[in-house]
């Protein structure tokens, strides 16, 4: 009789192709976990960017308020300077008018004094 080979039993049984559901289920679970991790990372990144945007917005609004305060203060100083300048111009005009009057009077008095010193 023929000696049976070690592969003889492979020919005696039927060979069926089946998928191993454990591998497929494990692969699906790994993919789901991977997708969840990626979505979580994207969510965290988005949340951090939103927080950074809110922080930057708050900083810019604070700087804007500070600059508006400086602008109001500078405008007030400018208005005070303009009012002071206008008042000084008015006073200079008054004083120039007074100097002109006094020069005219001085000229008149000098002419009177020179006229009274002349012998008749």
Coordinates of C-alpha atoms in Angstrom, one line a residue:
X1 CA 0.0 0.0 0.0
X2 CA 0.9 3.5 -0.5
X3 CA 2.3 5.4 2.3
X4 CA 0.2 8.4 3.1
X5 CA 1.9 11.7 2.8
X6 CA 1.5 14.5 5.4
X7 CA -0.6 16.5 2.9
X8 CA -2.9 13.6 2.3
X9 CA -5.4 14.8 4.8
X10 CA -5.7 18.1 3.0
X11 CA -7.1 16.3 0.0
X12 CA -9.6 14.3 2.1
X13 CA -11.4 17.2 3.7
X14 CA -13.4 19.9 1.9
X15 CA -11.8 23.3 1.7
X16 CA -14.1 26.3 2.3
X17 CA -13.1 29.9 1.9
X18 CA -14.6 31.9 4.8
X19 CA -13.8 35.2 6.2
X20 CA -12.7 35.5 9.8
X21 CA -15.1 38.0 11.3
X22 CA -12.9 38.7 14.2
X23 CA -10.2 40.3 12.0
X24 CA -12.8 42.3 10.1
X25 CA -14.5 43.4 13.3
X26 CA -11.1 44.3 14.9
X27 CA -10.1 46.3 11.8
X28 CA -13.4 48.2 11.9
X29 CA -13.0 48.9 15.6
X30 CA -9.4 50.2 14.9
X31 CA -10.6 52.4 12.1
X32 CA -13.5 53.8 14.2
X33 CA -11.0 54.6 17.1
X34 CA -8.6 56.2 14.6
X35 CA -11.4 58.3 13.1
X36 CA -12.6 59.3 16.6
X37 CA -9.0 60.3 17.6
X38 CA -8.6 62.4 14.4
X39 CA -11.9 64.1 15.0
X40 CA -11.0 64.7 18.6
X41 CA -7.7 66.3 17.6
X42 CA -9.4 68.4 15.0
X43 CA -12.0 69.5 17.6
X44 CA -9.4 70.4 20.1
X45 CA -7.5 72.4 17.5
X46 CA -10.6 74.2 16.5
X47 CA -11.5 74.9 20.1
X48 CA -8.0 76.3 20.8
X49 CA -8.2 78.5 17.7
X50 CA -11.5 79.8 18.8
X51 CA -10.2 80.6 22.3
X52 CA -7.2 82.3 20.8
X53 CA -9.5 84.3 18.6
X54 CA -11.6 85.4 21.6
X55 CA -8.5 86.3 23.5
X56 CA -7.1 88.3 20.6
X57 CA -10.5 90.0 20.2
X58 CA -10.6 90.9 23.9
X59 CA -7.0 92.3 23.7
X60 CA -7.8 94.3 20.6
X61 CA -11.0 95.7 22.2
X62 CA -9.0 96.7 25.3
X63 CA -6.4 98.4 23.1
X64 CA -9.2 100.1 21.2
X65 CA -10.8 101.4 24.4
X66 CA -7.4 102.7 25.6
X67 CA -6.7 104.4 22.2
X68 CA -10.2 106.0 22.3
X69 CA -9.5 107.4 25.7
X70 CA -6.2 108.8 24.5
X71 CA -7.9 110.3 21.5
X72 CA -10.6 112.0 23.7
X73 CA -7.9 113.4 26.0
X74 CA -5.8 114.6 23.0
X75 CA -8.9 116.3 21.5
X76 CA -9.7 118.0 24.7
X77 CA -6.1 119.3 25.0
X78 CA -6.3 120.5 21.4
X79 CA -9.6 122.4 22.0
X80 CA -8.1 124.0 25.1
X81 CA -5.0 125.0 23.2
X82 CA -7.1 126.5 20.4
X83 CA -9.2 128.4 22.9
X84 CA -6.0 129.6 24.7
X85 CA -4.5 130.6 21.4
X86 CA -7.6 132.5 20.3
X87 CA -7.7 134.4 23.7
X88 CA -4.0 135.2 23.4
X89 CA -4.5 136.5 19.8
X90 CA -7.3 138.7 21.1
X91 CA -5.2 140.0 24.0
X92 CA -2.2 140.7 21.6
X93 CA -4.6 142.6 19.3
X94 CA -5.8 144.7 22.3
X95 CA -2.3 145.3 23.5
X96 CA -1.2 146.3 20.0
X97 CA -4.1 148.7 19.8
X98 CA -3.2 150.1 23.2
X99 CA 0.5 150.5 22.2
X100 CA -0.7 152.3 19.1
X101 CA -2.8 154.7 21.2
X102 CA 0.0 155.3 23.7
X103 CA 2.5 156.0 20.8
X104 CA 0.0 158.4 19.3
X105 CA -0.5 160.1 22.7
X106 CA 3.3 160.1 23.3
X107 CA 3.8 161.8 19.9
X108 CA 1.1 164.3 20.8
X109 CA 2.7 165.1 24.2
X110 CA 6.2 165.3 22.6
X111 CA 4.9 167.7 20.0
X112 CA 3.2 169.8 22.8
X113 CA 6.4 169.7 24.9
X114 CA 8.5 170.8 21.9
X115 CA 6.1 173.5 21.1
X116 CA 6.0 174.9 24.6
X117 CA 9.8 175.1 24.9
X118 CA 10.1 177.3 21.8
X119 CA 10.5 181.0 22.6
X120 CA 7.6 183.2 21.5

